[in-house]
């Protein structure tokens, strides 16, 4: 047993009432709450009956309740009858899920000839991951191991977790200009200039559609110009696609960037890129944590090597991904009626979001503030342009909870609270 004197010599170890118990931990400081999840925690504690949660990006219906897609319920019912085992899947998921993802995204279900060529040439490695965040972390670790560049450029602003994911994996992150809050619009000239000044060979993060948090996407012509800069600077494109389908209601209309990249690879203008994707939003599989990472490679030989290293990386991380969500995805894509039902479910969700967006806009006072940018934005969010002080006032006076950058998750708006919310927003803007 250690004496009191010996215990005092142990650094960063606090004395307890039983001195013989030696502390095994250094002092651990209290971490700040997650900026988004902390909002939900504060919302739950609020006793105001009129409180509104506009923080977390998860869909809610017009009653303010979470849903399960009818197509997903039907797929689960089918699985209940046909599923015979709950065995582990492979380290990078099962081959059928990989095939479904590649056909869905790169072949565009038979509509992208360039994507089909890449698949046929065995130039795409696909791994199931633990949803979108998991796919980002896997590619971050992979790039840290095998990419000579240790820097990634992300749009300013971007999803709050992007910076943490990459810096924790050892990749330094810098911003490129994207949005101008003073005019509530895309800052396209600065975007091009900042990418043109990026370090050659670095990684660049691009949002495929429904840019989070601004909801402002590039046109096809603008994407062509940006991709021209990517080629000139030899940047490695990393595509984050969390909201496929939420721009138009149709998942195939939302991947113009992917089709353009496939074209550039086939033509030899770029050699490789990577894509992180999730079924959390467009199938409502939030808690199932079902996503993927795909890497378009330079050759079939590179594919074999990259796949082997992905397996080596993932094995000590989480060994293999969960299977229930991936089986739902496979079941839906294997059954034409379920597949069409899913497309209909997704379209209805996006239609409601667009209706809510319009209703909120119509109820806002335009006399002292121009709200037109709300109608230009797409996806699950509106980037209001409100200041942090105004957002805090909304929270403290009206129990309206949102991130302090002014991003509102519009799925939290419904017929029961849209008038209250619009009035609160008018109050803080027009005071």
JSON list of N, CA and C in Angstrom, two decimals, residues 69 103-106 108-109 111 208-210 241-259 277-279 281-283 332-333 339-340 342-348 350:
[
{"chain": "A", "resi": 69, "resn": "UNK", "atom": "N", "xyz": [-40.76, 5.92, -42.78]},
{"chain": "A", "resi": 69, "resn": "UNK", "atom": "CA", "xyz": [-41.32, 5.83, -44.13]},
{"chain": "A", "resi": 69, "resn": "UNK", "atom": "C", "xyz": [-42.16, 4.56, -44.26]},
{"chain": "A", "resi": 103, "resn": "UNK", "atom": "N", "xyz": [-24.65, 1.17, -58.03]},
{"chain": "A", "resi": 103, "resn": "UNK", "atom": "CA", "xyz": [-25.63, 1.33, -59.10]},
{"chain": "A", "resi": 103, "resn": "UNK", "atom": "C", "xyz": [-26.50, 2.54, -58.88]},
{"chain": "A", "resi": 104, "resn": "UNK", "atom": "N", "xyz": [-26.87, 2.80, -57.62]},
{"chain": "A", "resi": 104, "resn": "UNK", "atom": "CA", "xyz": [-27.74, 3.93, -57.27]},
{"chain": "A", "resi": 104, "resn": "UNK", "atom": "C", "xyz": [-27.07, 5.27, -57.53]},
{"chain": "A", "resi": 105, "resn": "UNK", "atom": "N", "xyz": [-25.81, 5.38, -57.13]},
{"chain": "A", "resi": 105, "resn": "UNK", "atom": "CA", "xyz": [-25.13, 6.68, -57.17]},
{"chain": "A", "resi": 105, "resn": "UNK", "atom": "C", "xyz": [-24.33, 6.88, -58.45]},
{"chain": "A", "resi": 106, "resn": "UNK", "atom": "N", "xyz": [-23.54, 5.90, -58.83]},
{"chain": "A", "resi": 106, "resn": "UNK", "atom": "CA", "xyz": [-22.61, 6.11, -59.94]},
{"chain": "A", "resi": 106, "resn": "UNK", "atom": "C", "xyz": [-23.20, 5.73, -61.29]},
{"chain": "A", "resi": 108, "resn": "UNK", "atom": "N", "xyz": [-26.35, 5.72, -61.66]},
{"chain": "A", "resi": 108, "resn": "UNK", "atom": "CA", "xyz": [-27.60, 6.49, -61.74]},
{"chain": "A", "resi": 108, "resn": "UNK", "atom": "C", "xyz": [-28.75, 5.60, -62.16]},
{"chain": "A", "resi": 109, "resn": "UNK", "atom": "N", "xyz": [-28.71, 4.32, -61.67]},
{"chain": "A", "resi": 109, "resn": "UNK", "atom": "CA", "xyz": [-29.69, 3.29, -62.03]},
{"chain": "A", "resi": 109, "resn": "UNK", "atom": "C", "xyz": [-29.86, 3.19, -63.55]},
{"chain": "A", "resi": 111, "resn": "UNK", "atom": "N", "xyz": [-28.60, 5.31, -65.90]},
{"chain": "A", "resi": 111, "resn": "UNK", "atom": "CA", "xyz": [-28.68, 6.55, -66.67]},
{"chain": "A", "resi": 111, "resn": "UNK", "atom": "C", "xyz": [-27.34, 7.27, -66.84]},
{"chain": "A", "resi": 208, "resn": "UNK", "atom": "N", "xyz": [-22.55, 17.85, -52.26]},
{"chain": "A", "resi": 208, "resn": "UNK", "atom": "CA", "xyz": [-23.18, 17.46, -53.52]},
{"chain": "A", "resi": 208, "resn": "UNK", "atom": "C", "xyz": [-24.45, 18.23, -53.79]},
{"chain": "A", "resi": 209, "resn": "UNK", "atom": "N", "xyz": [-25.25, 18.45, -52.77]},
{"chain": "A", "resi": 209, "resn": "UNK", "atom": "CA", "xyz": [-26.51, 19.18, -52.90]},
{"chain": "A", "resi": 209, "resn": "UNK", "atom": "C", "xyz": [-26.99, 19.57, -51.51]},
{"chain": "A", "resi": 210, "resn": "UNK", "atom": "N", "xyz": [-27.91, 20.55, -51.45]},
{"chain": "A", "resi": 210, "resn": "UNK", "atom": "CA", "xyz": [-28.48, 20.99, -50.17]},
{"chain": "A", "resi": 210, "resn": "UNK", "atom": "C", "xyz": [-27.36, 21.34, -49.18]},
{"chain": "A", "resi": 241, "resn": "UNK", "atom": "N", "xyz": [-22.39, 13.84, -49.34]},
{"chain": "A", "resi": 241, "resn": "UNK", "atom": "CA", "xyz": [-23.75, 13.79, -49.88]},
{"chain": "A", "resi": 241, "resn": "UNK", "atom": "C", "xyz": [-24.70, 13.21, -48.84]},
{"chain": "A", "resi": 242, "resn": "UNK", "atom": "N", "xyz": [-25.12, 14.07, -47.91]},
{"chain": "A", "resi": 242, "resn": "UNK", "atom": "CA", "xyz": [-26.02, 13.63, -46.82]},
{"chain": "A", "resi": 242, "resn": "UNK", "atom": "C", "xyz": [-27.48, 13.83, -47.16]},
{"chain": "A", "resi": 243, "resn": "UNK", "atom": "N", "xyz": [-27.79, 14.68, -48.16]},
{"chain": "A", "resi": 243, "resn": "UNK", "atom": "CA", "xyz": [-29.17, 15.08, -48.41]},
{"chain": "A", "resi": 243, "resn": "UNK", "atom": "C", "xyz": [-29.61, 14.80, -49.85]},
{"chain": "A", "resi": 244, "resn": "UNK", "atom": "N", "xyz": [-29.10, 13.72, -50.41]},
{"chain": "A", "resi": 244, "resn": "UNK", "atom": "CA", "xyz": [-29.49, 13.36, -51.78]},
{"chain": "A", "resi": 244, "resn": "UNK", "atom": "C", "xyz": [-31.01, 13.16, -51.86]},
{"chain": "A", "resi": 245, "resn": "UNK", "atom": "N", "xyz": [-31.66, 13.90, -52.74]},
{"chain": "A", "resi": 245, "resn": "UNK", "atom": "CA", "xyz": [-33.10, 13.82, -52.89]},
{"chain": "A", "resi": 245, "resn": "UNK", "atom": "C", "xyz": [-33.83, 14.99, -52.27]},
{"chain": "A", "resi": 246, "resn": "UNK", "atom": "N", "xyz": [-33.18, 15.68, -51.32]},
{"chain": "A", "resi": 246, "resn": "UNK", "atom": "CA", "xyz": [-33.87, 16.76, -50.61]},
{"chain": "A", "resi": 246, "resn": "UNK", "atom": "C", "xyz": [-33.88, 18.08, -51.37]},
{"chain": "A", "resi": 247, "resn": "UNK", "atom": "N", "xyz": [-33.13, 18.18, -52.44]},
{"chain": "A", "resi": 247, "resn": "UNK", "atom": "CA", "xyz": [-33.17, 19.40, -53.25]},
{"chain": "A", "resi": 247, "resn": "UNK", "atom": "C", "xyz": [-34.38, 19.41, -54.16]},
{"chain": "A", "resi": 248, "resn": "UNK", "atom": "N", "xyz": [-34.62, 18.28, -54.83]},
{"chain": "A", "resi": 248, "resn": "UNK", "atom": "CA", "xyz": [-35.69, 18.22, -55.84]},
{"chain": "A", "resi": 248, "resn": "UNK", "atom": "C", "xyz": [-36.82, 17.28, -55.47]},
{"chain": "A", "resi": 249, "resn": "UNK", "atom": "N", "xyz": [-36.58, 16.41, -54.49]},
{"chain": "A", "resi": 249, "resn": "UNK", "atom": "CA", "xyz": [-37.55, 15.35, -54.21]},
{"chain": "A", "resi": 249, "resn": "UNK", "atom": "C", "xyz": [-37.23, 14.08, -54.97]},
{"chain": "A", "resi": 250, "resn": "UNK", "atom": "N", "xyz": [-36.26, 14.15, -55.88]},
{"chain": "A", "resi": 250, "resn": "UNK", "atom": "CA", "xyz": [-35.86, 12.99, -56.69]},
{"chain": "A", "resi": 250, "resn": "UNK", "atom": "C", "xyz": [-34.36, 12.79, -56.51]},
{"chain": "A", "resi": 251, "resn": "UNK", "atom": "N", "xyz": [-33.92, 11.65, -55.98]},
{"chain": "A", "resi": 251, "resn": "UNK", "atom": "CA", "xyz": [-32.50, 11.46, -55.69]},
{"chain": "A", "resi": 251, "resn": "UNK", "atom": "C", "xyz": [-31.61, 11.48, -56.93]},
{"chain": "A", "resi": 252, "resn": "UNK", "atom": "N", "xyz": [-32.18, 11.19, -58.09]},
{"chain": "A", "resi": 252, "resn": "UNK", "atom": "CA", "xyz": [-31.37, 11.15, -59.30]},
{"chain": "A", "resi": 252, "resn": "UNK", "atom": "C", "xyz": [-31.15, 12.53, -59.90]},
{"chain": "A", "resi": 253, "resn": "UNK", "atom": "N", "xyz": [-32.03, 13.46, -59.60]},
{"chain": "A", "resi": 253, "resn": "UNK", "atom": "CA", "xyz": [-31.87, 14.82, -60.10]},
{"chain": "A", "resi": 253, "resn": "UNK", "atom": "C", "xyz": [-30.84, 15.60, -59.28]},
{"chain": "A", "resi": 254, "resn": "UNK", "atom": "N", "xyz": [-30.52, 15.10, -58.12]},
{"chain": "A", "resi": 254, "resn": "UNK", "atom": "CA", "xyz": [-29.67, 15.85, -57.19]},
{"chain": "A", "resi": 254, "resn": "UNK", "atom": "C", "xyz": [-28.19, 15.51, -57.29]},
{"chain": "A", "resi": 255, "resn": "UNK", "atom": "N", "xyz": [-27.80, 14.67, -58.25]},
{"chain": "A", "resi": 255, "resn": "UNK", "atom": "CA", "xyz": [-26.40, 14.23, -58.29]},
{"chain": "A", "resi": 255, "resn": "UNK", "atom": "C", "xyz": [-25.72, 14.63, -59.60]},
{"chain": "A", "resi": 256, "resn": "UNK", "atom": "N", "xyz": [-26.05, 15.82, -60.07]},
{"chain": "A", "resi": 256, "resn": "UNK", "atom": "CA", "xyz": [-25.38, 16.33, -61.26]},
{"chain": "A", "resi": 256, "resn": "UNK", "atom": "C", "xyz": [-23.87, 16.43, -61.07]},
{"chain": "A", "resi": 257, "resn": "UNK", "atom": "N", "xyz": [-23.43, 16.79, -59.87]},
{"chain": "A", "resi": 257, "resn": "UNK", "atom": "CA", "xyz": [-22.00, 16.89, -59.59]},
{"chain": "A", "resi": 257, "resn": "UNK", "atom": "C", "xyz": [-21.32, 15.54, -59.77]},
{"chain": "A", "resi": 258, "resn": "UNK", "atom": "N", "xyz": [-21.97, 14.47, -59.31]},
{"chain": "A", "resi": 258, "resn": "UNK", "atom": "CA", "xyz": [-21.39, 13.13, -59.43]},
{"chain": "A", "resi": 258, "resn": "UNK", "atom": "C", "xyz": [-21.27, 12.73, -60.89]},
{"chain": "A", "resi": 259, "resn": "UNK", "atom": "N", "xyz": [-22.30, 12.99, -61.67]},
{"chain": "A", "resi": 259, "resn": "UNK", "atom": "CA", "xyz": [-22.24, 12.66, -63.10]},
{"chain": "A", "resi": 259, "resn": "UNK", "atom": "C", "xyz": [-21.11, 13.42, -63.79]},
{"chain": "A", "resi": 277, "resn": "UNK", "atom": "N", "xyz": [-21.57, 9.14, -48.25]},
{"chain": "A", "resi": 277, "resn": "UNK", "atom": "CA", "xyz": [-23.01, 9.14, -48.50]},
{"chain": "A", "resi": 277, "resn": "UNK", "atom": "C", "xyz": [-23.75, 8.51, -47.34]},
{"chain": "A", "resi": 278, "resn": "UNK", "atom": "N", "xyz": [-25.01, 8.91, -47.16]},
{"chain": "A", "resi": 278, "resn": "UNK", "atom": "CA", "xyz": [-25.83, 8.40, -46.06]},
{"chain": "A", "resi": 278, "resn": "UNK", "atom": "C", "xyz": [-27.26, 8.20, -46.51]},
{"chain": "A", "resi": 279, "resn": "UNK", "atom": "N", "xyz": [-27.90, 7.16, -45.95]},
{"chain": "A", "resi": 279, "resn": "UNK", "atom": "CA", "xyz": [-29.33, 6.93, -46.14]},
{"chain": "A", "resi": 279, "resn": "UNK", "atom": "C", "xyz": [-30.13, 7.46, -44.95]},
{"chain": "A", "resi": 281, "resn": "UNK", "atom": "N", "xyz": [-31.12, 10.53, -44.09]},
{"chain": "A", "resi": 281, "resn": "UNK", "atom": "CA", "xyz": [-32.18, 11.48, -44.41]},
{"chain": "A", "resi": 281, "resn": "UNK", "atom": "C", "xyz": [-33.14, 10.94, -45.46]},
{"chain": "A", "resi": 282, "resn": "UNK", "atom": "N", "xyz": [-32.60, 10.48, -46.60]},
{"chain": "A", "resi": 282, "resn": "UNK", "atom": "CA", "xyz": [-33.51, 10.16, -47.70]},
{"chain": "A", "resi": 282, "resn": "UNK", "atom": "C", "xyz": [-34.27, 8.85, -47.53]},
{"chain": "A", "resi": 283, "resn": "UNK", "atom": "N", "xyz": [-33.92, 8.04, -46.52]},
{"chain": "A", "resi": 283, "resn": "UNK", "atom": "CA", "xyz": [-34.76, 6.90, -46.15]},
{"chain": "A", "resi": 283, "resn": "UNK", "atom": "C", "xyz": [-35.24, 7.00, -44.71]},
{"chain": "A", "resi": 332, "resn": "UNK", "atom": "N", "xyz": [-35.45, -2.67, -50.34]},
{"chain": "A", "resi": 332, "resn": "UNK", "atom": "CA", "xyz": [-36.18, -1.66, -51.10]},
{"chain": "A", "resi": 332, "resn": "UNK", "atom": "C", "xyz": [-35.72, -1.63, -52.55]},
{"chain": "A", "resi": 333, "resn": "UNK", "atom": "N", "xyz": [-34.43, -1.70, -52.78]},
{"chain": "A", "resi": 333, "resn": "UNK", "atom": "CA", "xyz": [-33.92, -1.63, -54.15]},
{"chain": "A", "resi": 333, "resn": "UNK", "atom": "C", "xyz": [-34.17, -2.93, -54.93]},
{"chain": "A", "resi": 339, "resn": "UNK", "atom": "N", "xyz": [-39.47, 0.06, -54.07]},
{"chain": "A", "resi": 339, "resn": "UNK", "atom": "CA", "xyz": [-38.61, 1.12, -54.58]},
{"chain": "A", "resi": 339, "resn": "UNK", "atom": "C", "xyz": [-39.44, 2.33, -55.01]},
{"chain": "A", "resi": 340, "resn": "UNK", "atom": "N", "xyz": [-40.50, 2.10, -55.74]},
{"chain": "A", "resi": 340, "resn": "UNK", "atom": "CA", "xyz": [-41.37, 3.21, -56.17]},
{"chain": "A", "resi": 340, "resn": "UNK", "atom": "C", "xyz": [-42.07, 3.85, -54.98]},
{"chain": "A", "resi": 342, "resn": "UNK", "atom": "N", "xyz": [-40.80, 4.06, -51.99]},
{"chain": "A", "resi": 342, "resn": "UNK", "atom": "CA", "xyz": [-39.78, 4.89, -51.34]},
{"chain": "A", "resi": 342, "resn": "UNK", "atom": "C", "xyz": [-39.62, 6.23, -52.05]},
{"chain": "A", "resi": 343, "resn": "UNK", "atom": "N", "xyz": [-39.54, 6.21, -53.37]},
{"chain": "A", "resi": 343, "resn": "UNK", "atom": "CA", "xyz": [-39.43, 7.46, -54.12]},
{"chain": "A", "resi": 343, "resn": "UNK", "atom": "C", "xyz": [-40.60, 8.37, -53.82]},
{"chain": "A", "resi": 344, "resn": "UNK", "atom": "N", "xyz": [-41.80, 7.79, -53.69]},
{"chain": "A", "resi": 344, "resn": "UNK", "atom": "CA", "xyz": [-42.99, 8.57, -53.36]},
{"chain": "A", "resi": 344, "resn": "UNK", "atom": "C", "xyz": [-42.91, 9.13, -51.94]},
{"chain": "A", "resi": 345, "resn": "UNK", "atom": "N", "xyz": [-42.45, 8.31, -50.99]},
{"chain": "A", "resi": 345, "resn": "UNK", "atom": "CA", "xyz": [-42.28, 8.77, -49.61]},
{"chain": "A", "resi": 345, "resn": "UNK", "atom": "C", "xyz": [-41.32, 9.96, -49.55]},
{"chain": "A", "resi": 346, "resn": "UNK", "atom": "N", "xyz": [-40.21, 9.84, -50.25]},
{"chain": "A", "resi": 346, "resn": "UNK", "atom": "CA", "xyz": [-39.21, 10.90, -50.24]},
{"chain": "A", "resi": 346, "resn": "UNK", "atom": "C", "xyz": [-39.76, 12.18, -50.86]},
{"chain": "A", "resi": 347, "resn": "UNK", "atom": "N", "xyz": [-40.48, 12.04, -51.95]},
{"chain": "A", "resi": 347, "resn": "UNK", "atom": "CA", "xyz": [-41.05, 13.21, -52.61]},
{"chain": "A", "resi": 347, "resn": "UNK", "atom": "C", "xyz": [-42.05, 13.92, -51.69]},
{"chain": "A", "resi": 348, "resn": "UNK", "atom": "N", "xyz": [-42.85, 13.16, -50.94]},
{"chain": "A", "resi": 348, "resn": "UNK", "atom": "CA", "xyz": [-43.82, 13.76, -50.02]},
{"chain": "A", "resi": 348, "resn": "UNK", "atom": "C", "xyz": [-43.12, 14.53, -48.90]},
{"chain": "A", "resi": 350, "resn": "UNK", "atom": "N", "xyz": [-40.13, 15.96, -49.02]},
{"chain": "A", "resi": 350, "resn": "UNK", "atom": "CA", "xyz": [-39.54, 17.18, -49.57]},
{"chain": "A", "resi": 350, "resn": "UNK", "atom": "C", "xyz": [-40.62, 18.19, -49.93]}
]
